[in-house]
Amino acid sequence: MPKPHILQMGGLPEWDETPLNDTYEVHRYFDAPDKASFLAQVGPKIQAIATRGDLGASAEVIAACPMLKIISVYGVGYDAVDLAACAKGGIVVTNTPDVLTDDCADLALGMWLALSRGIVAAEAWARAGDWARKGGFPLQHRACGKRAGVLGLGRIGMAVAQRLEGFGMQISYTTRTPRAEAGSWQYIADAKELAAQSDVLFVTLAATPETHHIVDADVLRALGPDGLLINISRAQNIDERALLDALEQGRLRGAALDVFEGEPAPDPRFSRLSNVLLQPHHASGTFETRRAMGQLLRENLAAHFAGRPLLTQVNA
Ligand code: 8YV
């Protein structure tokens, strides 16, 4: 049986690359020096795309693959996949939910604690000998027992909120409609109102056209000069320029960010700030989770080619 042809948009760990290469005729888009001529050459053969959450698949790539039937995303977020182009071409999209929820929530909590308590600067203080030279590290603000706003109470937002309960936080959340599972957590319909009632705002929303810049200058103003912002979702949920202005002008105490508009090269304005904690988009980056994500990506492809129901399809 000839192997199906798939287009791979970005690098994956060796433990995924090997089985993919064993099963499929893999065409490595990310290695091609001239993407346009590569697509023109291999596009007509492509039956499936294997991509990552951060890379997705553009309308241009999809249009170059007339035989394409499935896009399997390594990641829960599929905002970088052109869903309109998929709908037009009858292409199904799958993602990797659930398997990454706990690690993403863990990193969100870790980022919040590190930012609140100045853990990164304190480590440098101890390491560089400032402790002996200058004395104790400057006092920081308490993290626990404050008001937390969770913007987006999906799987990851829920896991973040559950962890925050252990820190004695008063939890409020914003979603389109109140969630029965939220128990005693306070539902606040509006993002600006949520920010006004929060000391720390966790952004855990899936990115859609409706959530674009949902955290704008007004929301940041409502969070206020004592507020902290944590983003483990997508950069486009935040107006990054408004955030940088607020941070530079001391209108926000701090931000911890795992995602950036220009990633993998964040705006250099971020690096000049001492009130930020910057992370390289690795909320799902553990061996355990990445292995499970790769397996789910491959299982969705295998189900498609065997004519079985897909495990985690996201579009109709
Ligand atoms: C990954 C992600 O970092 O799940 C997502 O939506 O963005 C992440 O899990 C990414 O897909 C791996 O490159």
XYZ file of N, CA and C in Angstrom, residues 64 122 134 136 171 173 190 221-222 240 280 308:
36
model
N -3.160 25.391 -1.778
C -2.153 24.692 -2.594
C -2.293 23.167 -2.510
N 15.021 37.522 42.814
C 15.561 37.096 44.109
C 16.634 36.020 43.918
N 24.411 43.646 49.873
C 23.382 44.675 50.073
C 22.366 44.330 51.153
N 19.130 41.784 52.732
C 17.973 40.988 52.312
C 17.312 41.536 51.050
N -12.394 33.835 43.812
C -12.342 33.632 42.359
C -13.576 34.177 41.648
N -14.947 34.877 37.431
C -14.620 34.435 36.071
C -15.570 35.069 35.064
N -18.639 40.793 32.073
C -17.833 41.735 31.309
C -16.351 41.699 31.730
N -6.623 49.398 32.545
C -6.888 50.506 33.476
C -7.733 50.002 34.653
N -8.711 49.151 34.335
C -9.577 48.616 35.399
C -8.783 47.705 36.351
N -1.146 44.290 22.905
C 0.218 44.255 23.426
C 0.824 45.652 23.586
N 8.918 31.348 27.129
C 8.963 31.075 25.676
C 7.865 30.124 25.183
N -12.132 5.672 10.507
C -12.766 5.595 11.842
C -13.128 7.006 12.315
